[in-house]
PDB file of N, CA and C in Angstrom:
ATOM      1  N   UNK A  26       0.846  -1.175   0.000  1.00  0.00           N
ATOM      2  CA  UNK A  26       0.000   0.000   0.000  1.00  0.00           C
ATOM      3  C   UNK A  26       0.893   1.239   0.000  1.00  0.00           C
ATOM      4  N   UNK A  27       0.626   1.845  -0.908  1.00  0.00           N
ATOM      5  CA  UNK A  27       1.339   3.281  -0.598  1.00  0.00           C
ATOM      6  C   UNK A  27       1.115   4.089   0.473  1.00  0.00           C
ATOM      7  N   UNK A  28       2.340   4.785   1.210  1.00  0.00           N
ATOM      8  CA  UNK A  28       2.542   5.955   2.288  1.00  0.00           C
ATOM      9  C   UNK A  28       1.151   6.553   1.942  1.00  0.00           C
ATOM     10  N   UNK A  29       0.808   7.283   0.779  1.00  0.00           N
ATOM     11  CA  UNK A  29      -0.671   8.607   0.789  1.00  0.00           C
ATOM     12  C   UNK A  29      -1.905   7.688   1.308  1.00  0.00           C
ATOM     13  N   UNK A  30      -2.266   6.360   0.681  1.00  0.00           N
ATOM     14  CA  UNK A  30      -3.197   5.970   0.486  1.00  0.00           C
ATOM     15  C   UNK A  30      -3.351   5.614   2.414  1.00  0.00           C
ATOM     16  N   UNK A  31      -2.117   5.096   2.712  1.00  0.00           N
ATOM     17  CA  UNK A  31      -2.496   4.580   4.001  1.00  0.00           C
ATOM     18  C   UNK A  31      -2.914   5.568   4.880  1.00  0.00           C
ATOM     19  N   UNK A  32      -1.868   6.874   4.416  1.00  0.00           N
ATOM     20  CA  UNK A  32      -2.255   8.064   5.204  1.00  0.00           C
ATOM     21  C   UNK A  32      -3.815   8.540   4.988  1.00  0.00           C
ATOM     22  N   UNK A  33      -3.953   8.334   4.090  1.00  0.00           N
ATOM     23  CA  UNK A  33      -5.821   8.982   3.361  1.00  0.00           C
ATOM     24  C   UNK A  33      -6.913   7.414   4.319  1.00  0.00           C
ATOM     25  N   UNK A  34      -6.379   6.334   4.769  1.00  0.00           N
ATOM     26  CA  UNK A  34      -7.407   5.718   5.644  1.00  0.00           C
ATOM     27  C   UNK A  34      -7.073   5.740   6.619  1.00  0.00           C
ATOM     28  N   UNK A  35      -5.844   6.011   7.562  1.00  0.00           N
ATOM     29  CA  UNK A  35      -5.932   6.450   8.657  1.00  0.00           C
ATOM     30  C   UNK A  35      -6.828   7.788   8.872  1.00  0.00           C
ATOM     31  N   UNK A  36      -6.402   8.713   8.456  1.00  0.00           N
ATOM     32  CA  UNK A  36      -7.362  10.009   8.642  1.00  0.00           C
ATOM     33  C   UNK A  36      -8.950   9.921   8.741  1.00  0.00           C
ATOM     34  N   UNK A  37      -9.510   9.076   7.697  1.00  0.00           N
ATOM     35  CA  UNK A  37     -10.790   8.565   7.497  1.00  0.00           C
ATOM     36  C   UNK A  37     -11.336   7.642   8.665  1.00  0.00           C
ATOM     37  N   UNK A  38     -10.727   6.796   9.415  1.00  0.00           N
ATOM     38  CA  UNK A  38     -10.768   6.184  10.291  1.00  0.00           C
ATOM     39  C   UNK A  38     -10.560   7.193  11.441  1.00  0.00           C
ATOM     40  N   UNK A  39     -10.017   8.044  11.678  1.00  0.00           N
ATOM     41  CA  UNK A  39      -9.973   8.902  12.976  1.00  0.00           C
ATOM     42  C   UNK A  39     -11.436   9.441  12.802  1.00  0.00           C
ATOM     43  N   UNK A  40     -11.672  10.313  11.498  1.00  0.00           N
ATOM     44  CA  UNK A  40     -12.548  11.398  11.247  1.00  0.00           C
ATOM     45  C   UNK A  40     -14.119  10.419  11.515  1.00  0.00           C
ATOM     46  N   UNK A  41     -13.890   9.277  11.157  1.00  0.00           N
ATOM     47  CA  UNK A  41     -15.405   8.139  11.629  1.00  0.00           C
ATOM     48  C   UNK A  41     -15.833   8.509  12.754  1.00  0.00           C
ATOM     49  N   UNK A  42     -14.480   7.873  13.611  1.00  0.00           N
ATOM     50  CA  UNK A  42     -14.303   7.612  14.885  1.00  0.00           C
ATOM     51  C   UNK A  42     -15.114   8.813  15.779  1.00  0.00           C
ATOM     52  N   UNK A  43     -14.530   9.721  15.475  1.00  0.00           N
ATOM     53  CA  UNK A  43     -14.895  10.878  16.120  1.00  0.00           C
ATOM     54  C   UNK A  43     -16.352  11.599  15.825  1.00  0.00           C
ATOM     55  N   UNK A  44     -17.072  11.345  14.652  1.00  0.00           N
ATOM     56  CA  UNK A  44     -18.275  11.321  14.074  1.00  0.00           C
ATOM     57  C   UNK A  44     -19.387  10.137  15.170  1.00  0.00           C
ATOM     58  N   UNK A  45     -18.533   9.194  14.933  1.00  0.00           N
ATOM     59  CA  UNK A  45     -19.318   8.090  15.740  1.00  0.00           C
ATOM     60  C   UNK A  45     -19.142   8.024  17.115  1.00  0.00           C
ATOM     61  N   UNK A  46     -18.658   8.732  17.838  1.00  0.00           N
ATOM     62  CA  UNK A  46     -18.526   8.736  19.015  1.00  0.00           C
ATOM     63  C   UNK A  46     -17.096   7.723  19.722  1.00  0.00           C
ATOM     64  N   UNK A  47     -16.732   7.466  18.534  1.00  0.00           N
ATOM     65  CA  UNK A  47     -15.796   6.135  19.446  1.00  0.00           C
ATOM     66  C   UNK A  47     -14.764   6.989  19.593  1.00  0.00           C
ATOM     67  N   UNK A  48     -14.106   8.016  19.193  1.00  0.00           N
ATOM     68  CA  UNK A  48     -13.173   8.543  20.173  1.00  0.00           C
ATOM     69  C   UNK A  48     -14.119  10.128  20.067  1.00  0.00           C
ATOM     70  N   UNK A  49     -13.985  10.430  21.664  1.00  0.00           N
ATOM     71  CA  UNK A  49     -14.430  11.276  22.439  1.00  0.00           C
ATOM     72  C   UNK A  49     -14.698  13.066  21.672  1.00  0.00           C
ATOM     73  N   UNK A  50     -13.452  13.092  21.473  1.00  0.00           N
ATOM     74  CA  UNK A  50     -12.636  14.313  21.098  1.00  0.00           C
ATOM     75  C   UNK A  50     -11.827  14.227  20.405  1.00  0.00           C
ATOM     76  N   UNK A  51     -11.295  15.691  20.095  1.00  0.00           N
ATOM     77  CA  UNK A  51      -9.687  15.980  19.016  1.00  0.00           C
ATOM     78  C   UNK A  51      -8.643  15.726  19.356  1.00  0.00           C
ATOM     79  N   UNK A  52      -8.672  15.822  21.315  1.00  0.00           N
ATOM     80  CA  UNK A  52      -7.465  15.276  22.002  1.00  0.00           C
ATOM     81  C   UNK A  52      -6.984  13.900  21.663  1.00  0.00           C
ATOM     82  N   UNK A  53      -8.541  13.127  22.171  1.00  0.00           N
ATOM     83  CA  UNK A  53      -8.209  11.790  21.499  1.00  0.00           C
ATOM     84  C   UNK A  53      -7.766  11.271  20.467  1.00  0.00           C
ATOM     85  N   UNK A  54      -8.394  11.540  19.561  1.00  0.00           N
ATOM     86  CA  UNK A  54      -7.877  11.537  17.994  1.00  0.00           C
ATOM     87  C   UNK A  54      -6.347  12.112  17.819  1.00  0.00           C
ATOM     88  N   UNK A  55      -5.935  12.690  18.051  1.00  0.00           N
ATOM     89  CA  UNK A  55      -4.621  13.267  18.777  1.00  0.00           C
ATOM     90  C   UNK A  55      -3.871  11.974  18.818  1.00  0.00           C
ATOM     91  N   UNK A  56      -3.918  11.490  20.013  1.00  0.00           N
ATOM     92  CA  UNK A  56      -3.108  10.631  20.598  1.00  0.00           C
ATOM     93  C   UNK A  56      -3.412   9.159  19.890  1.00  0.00           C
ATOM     94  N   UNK A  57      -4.379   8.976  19.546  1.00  0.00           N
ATOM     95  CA  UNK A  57      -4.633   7.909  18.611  1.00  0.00           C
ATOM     96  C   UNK A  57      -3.398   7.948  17.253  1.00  0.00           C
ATOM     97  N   UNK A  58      -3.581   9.562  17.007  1.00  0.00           N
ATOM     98  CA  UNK A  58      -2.751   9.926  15.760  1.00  0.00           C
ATOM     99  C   UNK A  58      -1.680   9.547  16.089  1.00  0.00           C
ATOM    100  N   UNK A  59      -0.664   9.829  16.822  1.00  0.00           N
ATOM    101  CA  UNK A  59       0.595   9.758  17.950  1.00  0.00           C
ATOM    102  C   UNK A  59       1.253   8.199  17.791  1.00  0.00           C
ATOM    103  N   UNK A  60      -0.038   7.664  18.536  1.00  0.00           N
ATOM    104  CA  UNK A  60       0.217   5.904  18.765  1.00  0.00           C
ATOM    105  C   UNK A  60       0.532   5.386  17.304  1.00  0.00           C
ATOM    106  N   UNK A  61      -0.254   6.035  16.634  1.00  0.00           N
ATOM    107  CA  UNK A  61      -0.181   4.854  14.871  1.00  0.00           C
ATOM    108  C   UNK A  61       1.377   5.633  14.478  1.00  0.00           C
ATOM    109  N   UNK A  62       1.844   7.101  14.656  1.00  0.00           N
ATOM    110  CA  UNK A  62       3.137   7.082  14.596  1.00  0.00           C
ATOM    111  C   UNK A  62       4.272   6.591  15.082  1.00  0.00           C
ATOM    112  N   UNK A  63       4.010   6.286  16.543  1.00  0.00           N
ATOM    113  CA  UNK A  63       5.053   5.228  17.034  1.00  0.00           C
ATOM    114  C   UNK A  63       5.123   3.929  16.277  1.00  0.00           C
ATOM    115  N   UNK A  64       3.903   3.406  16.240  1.00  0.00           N
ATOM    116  CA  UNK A  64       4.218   2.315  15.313  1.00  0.00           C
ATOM    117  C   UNK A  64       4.555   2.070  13.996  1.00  0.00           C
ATOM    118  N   UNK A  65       4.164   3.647  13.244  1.00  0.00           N
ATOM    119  CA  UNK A  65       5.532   3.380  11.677  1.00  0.00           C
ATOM    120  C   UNK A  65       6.786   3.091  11.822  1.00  0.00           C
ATOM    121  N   UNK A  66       6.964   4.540  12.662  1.00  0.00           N
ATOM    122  CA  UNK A  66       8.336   4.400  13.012  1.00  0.00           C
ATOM    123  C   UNK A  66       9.693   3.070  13.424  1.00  0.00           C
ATOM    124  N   UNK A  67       8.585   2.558  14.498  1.00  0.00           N
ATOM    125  CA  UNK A  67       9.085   1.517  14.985  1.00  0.00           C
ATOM    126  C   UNK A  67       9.681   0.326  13.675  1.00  0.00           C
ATOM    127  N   UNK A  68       8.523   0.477  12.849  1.00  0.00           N
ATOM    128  CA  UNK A  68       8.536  -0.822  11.830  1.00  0.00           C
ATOM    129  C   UNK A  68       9.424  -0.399  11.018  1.00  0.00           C
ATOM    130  N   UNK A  69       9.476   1.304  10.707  1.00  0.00           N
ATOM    131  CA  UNK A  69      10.614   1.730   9.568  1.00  0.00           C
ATOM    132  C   UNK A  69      12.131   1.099  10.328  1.00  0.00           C
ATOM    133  N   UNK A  70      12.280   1.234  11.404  1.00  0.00           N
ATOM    134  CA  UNK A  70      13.458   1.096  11.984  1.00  0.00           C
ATOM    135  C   UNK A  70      13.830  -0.091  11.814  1.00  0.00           C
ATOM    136  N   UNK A  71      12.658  -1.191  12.188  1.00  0.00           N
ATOM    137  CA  UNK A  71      13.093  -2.467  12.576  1.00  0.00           C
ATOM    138  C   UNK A  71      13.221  -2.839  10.521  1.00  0.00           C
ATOM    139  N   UNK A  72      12.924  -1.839   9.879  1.00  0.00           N
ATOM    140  CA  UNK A  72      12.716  -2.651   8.075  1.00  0.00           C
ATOM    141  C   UNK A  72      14.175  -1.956   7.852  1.00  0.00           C
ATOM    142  N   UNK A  73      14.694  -1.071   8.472  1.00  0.00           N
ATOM    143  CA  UNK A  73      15.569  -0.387   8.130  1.00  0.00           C
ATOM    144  C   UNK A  73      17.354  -1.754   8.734  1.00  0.00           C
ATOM    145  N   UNK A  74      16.481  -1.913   9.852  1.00  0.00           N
ATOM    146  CA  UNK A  74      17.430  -2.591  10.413  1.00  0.00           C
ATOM    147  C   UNK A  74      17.699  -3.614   9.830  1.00  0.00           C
ATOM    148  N   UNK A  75      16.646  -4.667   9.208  1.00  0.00           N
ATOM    149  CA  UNK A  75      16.800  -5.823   8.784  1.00  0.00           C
ATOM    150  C   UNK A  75      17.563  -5.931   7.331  1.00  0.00           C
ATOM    151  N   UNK A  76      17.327  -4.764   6.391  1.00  0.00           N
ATOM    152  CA  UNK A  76      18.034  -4.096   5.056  1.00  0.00           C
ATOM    153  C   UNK A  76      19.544  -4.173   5.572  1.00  0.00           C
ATOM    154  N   UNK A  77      19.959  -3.381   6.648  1.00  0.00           N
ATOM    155  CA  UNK A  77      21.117  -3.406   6.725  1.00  0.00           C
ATOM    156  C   UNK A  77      22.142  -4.683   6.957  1.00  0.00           C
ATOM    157  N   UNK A  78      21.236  -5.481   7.722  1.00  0.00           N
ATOM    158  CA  UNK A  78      21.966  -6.960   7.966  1.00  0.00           C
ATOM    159  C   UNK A  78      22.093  -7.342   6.607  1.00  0.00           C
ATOM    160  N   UNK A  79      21.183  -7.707   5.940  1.00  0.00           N
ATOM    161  CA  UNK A  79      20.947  -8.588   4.799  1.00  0.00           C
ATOM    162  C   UNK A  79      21.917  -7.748   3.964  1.00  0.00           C
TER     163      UNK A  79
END
């Protein structure tokens, strides 16, 4: 999946969320936003890491 596209259903998935009540607020959605960045990151690192061994 491409970086935009994933970025264009995360956003859509917050903007639900927050429509539908399942997250509260903007704060929330916030930190929701936050959490799914720790976890790119994490995976870029660990894809970054595994490139370099190999």
């Amino acid at each position: 999946m491409e970086n935009q596209k994933a970025l264009e259903l995360i956003k859509a998935l917050i903007d639900e969320s927050i429509k539908k009540g399942v997250l509260l607020n903007i704060d929330t959605a916030v930190q929701v936003a936050e959490a799914f960045n720790t976890i790119v990151k994490a995976i870029q690192n660990n894809a970054s890491t595994e490139a370099q061994i190999d």
